[in-house]
Amino acid sequence: MIRSAFARFALPGPVALPVLALLSLLVFLPGFFSLPAMDRDESRFAQASRQMVESGDFLDIRFQETPRHKKPIGIYWLQAASALLFDTPDAPKIWAYRVPSLVGAIVSVLLTWGLGRVLFGRRVAFLAALFLMGSVLLGFEARQAKTDAVLLACILAAQLCLAMAYTARSREALIGRKTAYCFWFVLGIGILIKGPIILLITGVTIVGLIAVDRRVDWFTALKPLSGVGLTCLIIAPWFIAIGIATGGAFFQEAVGQDLAGKILSGQESHGAPPGYYLLSLWLAFWPFGLFAGLGLLWGARNFSSLGARFLLAWLTPNWIIFELIATKLPHYVLPLYPALAMLCAAALVQEMPRDRLFQILKVFGLGMTALITVVLMVAVGAVLVLYGNPLSFWLIPALLAGIAMLGFLWGPLHDGARLERGILPIFLAGVCLIGSIFQGVLPAAQDFWISKSVADVVSQRRQTCPDAPFSIVGYSEPSLVFLAGTATYFTSIEGAAASYLADPTCAIVAIPEASAPDFQQRVEASGVAPHAVAQIEGFNYNGGRSVRLTIYSGQR
């Protein structure tokens, strides 16, 4: 019964990989183009990459004039290359900087299939790839111009090499030099993308497996001595160059401040107690958090198998480490979700007693998934009513997908066999709900996109005065710099008045509503009458506060 239920997923590689690639593209594209530039990380990364293209300096990393010494250069190079292909200087397109993340997410799905194929076989491989593809967190990262989707692809490539070496031991087979050096090559690329995170994930996996098996021969087959040299050869040129160019300031900030700050304290108000990632799992891995408990139960009961042992060595100690680190954001544990997806898939495909504990975990998973579905549906309605258009077309497909999801979850509650047959309907309903949110609901929440509204006014004013200086008071989100231009000037009331008076014909300034009388008084004291051209109202979702701006310009 179980094997026949999953026969449809047993696709050979020449069929499975293109099917997964095309399906991933269809899943990740909704919202990829329509979602405006988001604050704050996405816009910081995209703007720094844009400045590389503008300045021709592909060594140092800057946001306006401020050095951005938090992450290595890799993602900026990828985004800059994408911008050279797809972006235009006069009208920046945020999606041009998201292309590396989209590619990274698709590659991650394919590599998850590869890992599942090595550890368990084709049925588990395809199912695990679907679980990862349909998760909220990977879907979000695929649509963001950040590091995490590309880093995930690098980590999965390294883990695939590790899995091939680890399972080859049981067959008394030898791995090739290509596999060995591929591992060290992708380690180098991963370090250039996001520093030591890839070393943490792979290193903990290696140490865990060696501690459990008390054998190192499978790891030495990866040629660690010469391999470390290859990794250093990849990362050394840029690290040496940036160290010289910044006098060591890059390492002081990236390691001494950014990395140490994340480990020891809740950096940028992102601190949370242990257990945060366990709770956020139900949303981040929705809708397939449904199977998380079953996957962990299967792994614990089948720890003697190579596949379960490899995945638990990857998942468990790393999860504990991330729970103990002071700074917490949902995407930090994204590199652990493929391991969880494979455990969930194995729990469904492999034989497992459907005893009382199984039933408890199944009911709990169904209940939590249904709860998150209801929360998402309520959030969709609230966002459109409070911050957008409650009559938006996208409310209908989002709610219909949510209702369908609840219906698909109800069946397995009473019929255990439907747990397998409901996977594809649950996947499709989840994709439709999340796709509707990214494609239409969030873009329709106009109050969220203050930067876009301000930048549209600035662009309109610059049609008749192309070099008009733009300064703003009381609102300093990075997305505004990306949309309005690198020369955007964040200043005080005094600075805004001085900027306006220096070029009363063309200058553009944006002033908070409460400070507008002060600005007008300062300008009028010099004999100039300020001319208000637009009023912008919105909600800053980062600061959690309403924003009202008056835009002044001398153009009439």
Short mmCIF file of C-alpha atoms in Angstrom, two decimals, residues 98-441:
data_model
loop_
_atom_site.label_atom_id
_atom_site.label_comp_id
_atom_site.label_asym_id
_atom_site.label_seq_id
_atom_site.Cartn_x
_atom_site.Cartn_y
_atom_site.Cartn_z
CA ARG A 98 17.25 38.60 -6.97
CA VAL A 99 18.31 36.36 -9.85
CA PRO A 100 21.21 34.72 -7.93
CA SER A 101 18.81 33.85 -5.10
CA LEU A 102 16.28 32.38 -7.52
CA VAL A 103 18.97 30.24 -9.14
CA GLY A 104 20.33 29.27 -5.72
CA ALA A 105 16.89 28.14 -4.54
CA ILE A 106 16.28 26.04 -7.65
CA VAL A 107 19.73 24.45 -7.39
CA SER A 108 19.05 23.73 -3.70
CA VAL A 109 15.92 21.78 -4.63
CA LEU A 110 17.90 19.75 -7.18
CA LEU A 111 20.70 19.06 -4.71
CA THR A 112 18.17 17.94 -2.12
CA TRP A 113 16.98 15.40 -4.68
CA GLY A 114 20.61 14.33 -5.16
CA LEU A 115 21.16 13.89 -1.43
CA GLY A 116 17.94 11.97 -1.02
CA ARG A 117 18.90 9.74 -3.94
CA VAL A 118 22.28 8.93 -2.38
CA LEU A 119 20.92 8.31 1.13
CA PHE A 120 17.55 6.64 0.46
CA GLY A 121 16.52 6.31 -3.16
CA ARG A 122 14.41 8.06 -5.74
CA ARG A 123 11.04 8.10 -3.92
CA VAL A 124 12.42 9.80 -0.84
CA ALA A 125 14.56 12.10 -3.00
CA PHE A 126 11.67 13.48 -5.04
CA LEU A 127 9.40 13.84 -2.03
CA ALA A 128 12.07 15.67 0.00
CA ALA A 129 12.70 18.05 -2.91
CA LEU A 130 8.96 18.85 -3.01
CA PHE A 131 8.90 19.48 0.73
CA LEU A 132 11.80 21.94 0.54
CA MET A 133 10.43 23.61 -2.59
CA GLY A 134 7.03 24.20 -1.01
CA SER A 135 8.33 25.59 2.29
CA VAL A 136 7.59 29.21 3.17
CA LEU A 137 11.18 30.01 4.14
CA LEU A 138 12.85 28.88 0.92
CA GLY A 139 10.10 30.58 -1.06
CA PHE A 140 10.82 33.84 0.73
CA GLU A 141 14.58 33.58 0.25
CA ALA A 142 14.18 32.77 -3.45
CA ARG A 143 12.51 36.18 -3.83
CA GLN A 144 15.08 38.16 -1.83
CA ALA A 145 18.38 39.67 -3.00
CA LYS A 146 20.34 38.21 -0.07
CA THR A 147 22.91 35.54 0.66
CA ASP A 148 20.84 32.70 2.07
CA ALA A 149 19.51 30.86 -1.00
CA VAL A 150 22.95 30.87 -2.65
CA LEU A 151 24.61 29.80 0.61
CA LEU A 152 22.09 26.95 0.91
CA ALA A 153 23.07 25.69 -2.55
CA CYS A 154 26.75 25.72 -1.55
CA ILE A 155 26.06 23.89 1.72
CA LEU A 156 23.96 21.25 -0.01
CA ALA A 157 26.66 20.68 -2.63
CA ALA A 158 29.18 20.15 0.17
CA GLN A 159 26.80 17.86 2.07
CA LEU A 160 26.20 15.84 -1.09
CA CYS A 161 29.94 15.23 -1.40
CA LEU A 162 30.06 14.22 2.27
CA ALA A 163 27.11 11.86 1.83
CA MET A 164 28.74 10.23 -1.20
CA ALA A 165 31.95 9.67 0.78
CA TYR A 166 30.09 8.43 3.85
CA THR A 167 27.88 5.93 2.01
CA ALA A 168 30.73 4.72 -0.22
CA ARG A 169 32.33 3.19 2.89
CA SER A 170 29.42 0.79 3.35
CA ARG A 171 29.83 -0.41 -0.24
CA GLU A 172 33.58 -0.66 0.18
CA ALA A 173 33.82 1.69 -2.79
CA LEU A 174 36.18 4.55 -3.46
CA ILE A 175 35.05 8.09 -4.25
CA GLY A 176 36.65 9.89 -7.15
CA ARG A 177 38.98 12.84 -7.03
CA LYS A 178 36.27 15.02 -8.58
CA THR A 179 33.95 14.39 -5.64
CA ALA A 180 36.73 15.04 -3.13
CA TYR A 181 37.87 18.31 -4.65
CA CYS A 182 34.31 19.42 -5.37
CA PHE A 183 33.75 19.39 -1.60
CA TRP A 184 36.66 21.73 -0.94
CA PHE A 185 35.81 23.89 -3.92
CA VAL A 186 32.25 24.58 -2.77
CA LEU A 187 33.56 25.21 0.76
CA GLY A 188 35.62 28.05 -0.70
CA ILE A 189 32.66 29.45 -2.63
CA GLY A 190 30.44 29.19 0.46
CA ILE A 191 32.99 31.10 2.55
CA LEU A 192 33.06 33.86 -0.07
CA ILE A 193 29.26 33.99 0.10
CA LYS A 194 28.72 34.15 3.87
CA GLY A 195 31.90 33.50 5.77
CA PRO A 196 32.22 30.57 8.18
CA ILE A 197 28.59 29.37 8.22
CA ILE A 198 29.28 26.61 5.70
CA LEU A 199 32.21 25.45 7.84
CA LEU A 200 29.92 25.24 10.86
CA ILE A 201 27.28 23.10 9.11
CA THR A 202 29.68 20.71 7.40
CA GLY A 203 32.16 20.64 10.28
CA VAL A 204 29.53 19.72 12.86
CA THR A 205 28.20 17.00 10.53
CA ILE A 206 31.67 15.53 10.10
CA VAL A 207 32.47 15.62 13.81
CA GLY A 208 29.11 14.09 14.68
CA LEU A 209 29.53 11.19 12.27
CA ILE A 210 33.08 10.50 13.39
CA ALA A 211 32.01 10.57 17.05
CA VAL A 212 29.15 8.13 16.43
CA ASP A 213 30.98 5.73 14.09
CA ARG A 214 34.48 6.12 15.56
CA ARG A 215 35.89 5.99 12.04
CA VAL A 216 37.60 8.68 9.95
CA ASP A 217 38.53 6.71 6.84
CA TRP A 218 35.50 7.98 4.89
CA PHE A 219 36.53 11.58 5.59
CA THR A 220 40.21 11.09 4.77
CA ALA A 221 39.04 9.83 1.37
CA LEU A 222 38.08 13.47 0.69
CA LYS A 223 41.81 14.36 0.67
CA PRO A 224 41.66 17.01 3.43
CA LEU A 225 45.32 18.06 3.22
CA SER A 226 45.35 19.05 -0.43
CA GLY A 227 41.66 20.02 -0.24
CA VAL A 228 42.26 22.69 2.40
CA GLY A 229 44.87 24.13 0.07
CA LEU A 230 42.27 24.37 -2.71
CA THR A 231 39.83 26.16 -0.39
CA CYS A 232 42.52 28.63 0.67
CA LEU A 233 43.47 29.20 -2.96
CA ILE A 234 39.88 30.22 -3.69
CA ILE A 235 39.33 32.55 -0.75
CA ALA A 236 42.81 33.99 -0.16
CA PRO A 237 43.05 36.52 -3.06
CA TRP A 238 40.05 38.59 -2.06
CA PHE A 239 40.62 38.28 1.70
CA ILE A 240 44.21 39.46 1.29
CA ALA A 241 43.18 42.29 -1.03
CA ILE A 242 40.37 43.56 1.23
CA GLY A 243 42.63 43.29 4.27
CA ILE A 244 45.21 45.50 2.59
CA ALA A 245 42.62 47.92 1.16
CA THR A 246 40.89 48.45 4.52
CA GLY A 247 43.90 48.14 6.80
CA GLY A 248 42.30 45.14 8.50
CA ALA A 249 39.05 47.02 9.22
CA PHE A 250 37.01 44.45 7.29
CA PHE A 251 38.05 41.61 9.60
CA GLN A 252 37.64 43.73 12.71
CA GLU A 253 34.05 44.55 11.83
CA ALA A 254 33.04 41.26 10.17
CA VAL A 255 34.48 38.98 12.84
CA GLY A 256 35.02 41.14 15.91
CA GLN A 257 31.70 43.00 15.73
CA ASP A 258 29.20 41.35 13.41
CA LEU A 259 29.89 37.64 14.01
CA ALA A 260 30.80 37.95 17.68
CA GLY A 261 27.83 40.24 18.26
CA LYS A 262 25.42 37.70 16.76
CA ILE A 263 26.81 34.90 18.94
CA LEU A 264 27.03 36.76 22.24
CA SER A 265 24.14 39.24 22.13
CA GLY A 266 20.82 39.80 20.38
CA GLN A 267 22.19 41.99 17.61
CA GLU A 268 19.89 44.63 16.05
CA SER A 269 17.03 43.69 18.43
CA HIS A 270 16.92 40.14 17.08
CA GLY A 271 17.57 38.32 20.33
CA ALA A 272 15.33 35.44 21.39
CA PRO A 273 15.47 32.60 23.92
CA PRO A 274 16.24 28.96 23.05
CA GLY A 275 13.24 27.30 21.44
CA TYR A 276 12.66 30.14 18.98
CA TYR A 277 13.51 28.02 15.94
CA LEU A 278 11.37 25.13 17.13
CA LEU A 279 8.37 27.44 17.35
CA SER A 280 9.08 29.27 14.09
CA LEU A 281 9.45 25.91 12.31
CA TRP A 282 5.67 25.64 11.95
CA LEU A 283 5.52 28.78 9.85
CA ALA A 284 8.93 28.63 8.15
CA PHE A 285 8.50 25.00 7.05
CA TRP A 286 4.73 25.29 6.44
CA PRO A 287 2.89 23.31 5.22
CA PHE A 288 5.26 20.37 5.60
CA GLY A 289 6.00 21.03 9.25
CA LEU A 290 3.04 18.67 9.37
CA PHE A 291 5.51 15.78 9.01
CA ALA A 292 8.36 17.16 11.15
CA GLY A 293 7.55 15.10 14.25
CA LEU A 294 7.12 11.94 12.17
CA GLY A 295 10.47 12.56 10.48
CA LEU A 296 12.33 12.94 13.74
CA LEU A 297 10.60 9.88 15.15
CA TRP A 298 11.60 7.83 12.10
CA GLY A 299 15.19 9.08 12.37
CA ALA A 300 15.44 8.14 16.03
CA ARG A 301 13.97 4.67 15.41
CA ASN A 302 16.23 4.02 12.41
CA PHE A 303 19.45 5.55 13.71
CA SER A 304 21.34 2.43 12.70
CA SER A 305 20.80 3.22 9.02
CA LEU A 306 23.39 5.34 7.24
CA GLY A 307 20.83 7.81 5.92
CA ALA A 308 19.20 8.53 9.28
CA ARG A 309 22.57 8.79 11.01
CA PHE A 310 23.90 11.24 8.42
CA LEU A 311 20.81 13.47 8.60
CA LEU A 312 20.63 13.51 12.40
CA ALA A 313 24.35 14.35 12.64
CA TRP A 314 23.62 17.24 10.27
CA LEU A 315 20.38 18.40 11.88
CA THR A 316 20.49 17.85 15.65
CA PRO A 317 23.77 19.40 16.90
CA ASN A 318 23.54 22.31 14.45
CA TRP A 319 19.97 23.04 15.56
CA ILE A 320 21.09 23.10 19.21
CA ILE A 321 23.94 25.48 18.34
CA PHE A 322 21.60 27.88 16.54
CA GLU A 323 19.16 27.78 19.46
CA LEU A 324 21.99 28.77 21.82
CA ILE A 325 23.29 31.65 19.66
CA ALA A 326 21.87 34.91 21.01
CA THR A 327 20.87 36.54 17.71
CA LYS A 328 18.04 34.67 16.00
CA LEU A 329 16.36 35.13 12.64
CA PRO A 330 14.24 32.47 10.90
CA HIS A 331 16.55 32.10 7.89
CA TYR A 332 19.57 31.16 10.02
CA VAL A 333 18.36 27.54 10.20
CA LEU A 334 17.48 27.28 6.50
CA PRO A 335 20.56 25.03 5.88
CA LEU A 336 18.98 22.47 8.24
CA TYR A 337 15.62 22.24 6.50
CA PRO A 338 16.76 19.92 3.69
CA ALA A 339 17.84 17.38 6.33
CA LEU A 340 14.44 17.68 7.99
CA ALA A 341 12.71 17.37 4.60
CA MET A 342 14.55 14.11 3.88
CA LEU A 343 13.68 12.69 7.29
CA CYS A 344 10.02 13.58 6.72
CA ALA A 345 10.07 11.97 3.27
CA ALA A 346 11.76 8.84 4.61
CA ALA A 347 9.18 8.57 7.39
CA LEU A 348 6.40 8.49 4.80
CA VAL A 349 8.04 6.23 2.24
CA GLN A 350 9.76 3.73 4.54
CA GLU A 351 7.85 1.30 6.70
CA MET A 352 7.17 2.70 10.18
CA PRO A 353 4.82 1.29 12.85
CA ARG A 354 1.70 3.42 13.14
CA ASP A 355 1.56 3.14 16.89
CA ARG A 356 0.22 5.55 19.50
CA LEU A 357 3.23 7.90 19.35
CA PHE A 358 2.91 8.05 15.56
CA GLN A 359 -0.77 8.96 15.89
CA ILE A 360 -0.05 11.66 18.49
CA LEU A 361 2.60 13.28 16.29
CA LYS A 362 0.35 13.05 13.24
CA VAL A 363 -2.58 14.76 15.00
CA PHE A 364 -0.30 17.41 16.49
CA GLY A 365 1.26 18.12 13.09
CA LEU A 366 -2.13 18.36 11.41
CA GLY A 367 -3.38 20.69 14.14
CA MET A 368 -0.38 23.04 13.98
CA THR A 369 -0.49 23.14 10.18
CA ALA A 370 -4.20 23.96 10.26
CA LEU A 371 -3.58 26.68 12.86
CA ILE A 372 -0.87 28.32 10.76
CA THR A 373 -3.15 28.12 7.72
CA VAL A 374 -5.87 30.00 9.59
CA VAL A 375 -3.30 32.56 10.80
CA LEU A 376 -2.12 33.14 7.21
CA MET A 377 -5.69 33.60 5.99
CA VAL A 378 -6.46 36.09 8.76
CA ALA A 379 -3.19 37.91 8.08
CA VAL A 380 -4.05 38.21 4.38
CA GLY A 381 -7.36 39.82 5.20
CA ALA A 382 -5.87 42.09 7.86
CA VAL A 383 -3.07 43.31 5.61
CA LEU A 384 -5.44 44.22 2.79
CA VAL A 385 -8.01 45.86 5.09
CA LEU A 386 -5.50 47.86 7.14
CA TYR A 387 -2.76 48.66 4.62
CA GLY A 388 -4.14 48.10 1.13
CA ASN A 389 -7.30 47.47 -0.81
CA PRO A 390 -9.72 45.04 0.92
CA LEU A 391 -11.39 44.42 -2.46
CA SER A 392 -8.15 43.27 -4.07
CA PHE A 393 -8.58 40.35 -6.47
CA TRP A 394 -5.78 38.48 -4.69
CA LEU A 395 -7.86 38.05 -1.57
CA ILE A 396 -10.00 35.47 -3.40
CA PRO A 397 -7.29 32.96 -4.52
CA ALA A 398 -5.50 33.30 -1.18
CA LEU A 399 -8.63 32.49 0.84
CA LEU A 400 -9.71 29.71 -1.53
CA ALA A 401 -6.26 28.10 -1.28
CA GLY A 402 -6.41 28.36 2.52
CA ILE A 403 -9.86 26.76 2.64
CA ALA A 404 -8.69 23.98 0.33
CA MET A 405 -5.68 23.40 2.59
CA LEU A 406 -7.92 23.00 5.62
CA GLY A 407 -10.03 20.50 3.69
CA PHE A 408 -6.98 18.48 2.64
CA LEU A 409 -5.77 18.42 6.25
CA TRP A 410 -9.11 17.16 7.59
CA GLY A 411 -9.08 13.85 5.71
CA PRO A 412 -5.82 12.43 7.18
CA LEU A 413 -7.05 13.27 10.68
CA HIS A 414 -9.33 10.23 10.55
CA ASP A 415 -7.76 8.15 7.79
CA GLY A 416 -4.05 7.38 8.12
CA ALA A 417 -3.77 6.19 4.52
CA ARG A 418 -4.76 9.64 3.26
CA LEU A 419 -1.60 11.05 4.84
CA GLU A 420 0.29 9.80 1.78
CA ARG A 421 -2.37 10.56 -0.82
CA GLY A 422 -2.79 14.11 0.48
CA ILE A 423 0.79 15.22 -0.16
CA LEU A 424 0.30 16.62 -3.67
CA PRO A 425 -2.99 18.43 -2.83
CA ILE A 426 -1.35 19.95 0.26
CA PHE A 427 1.66 21.00 -1.83
CA LEU A 428 -0.53 22.64 -4.48
CA ALA A 429 -2.74 24.43 -1.94
CA GLY A 430 0.31 25.71 -0.08
CA VAL A 431 1.97 26.94 -3.25
CA CYS A 432 -1.21 28.74 -4.32
CA LEU A 433 -1.65 30.44 -0.94
CA ILE A 434 1.96 31.60 -0.60
CA GLY A 435 2.17 32.50 -4.29
CA SER A 436 -0.94 34.68 -3.95
CA ILE A 437 0.57 36.44 -0.95
CA PHE A 438 3.85 37.23 -2.72
CA GLN A 439 2.38 37.98 -6.13
CA GLY A 440 -0.60 40.09 -5.16
CA VAL A 441 -1.42 40.54 -1.48
#
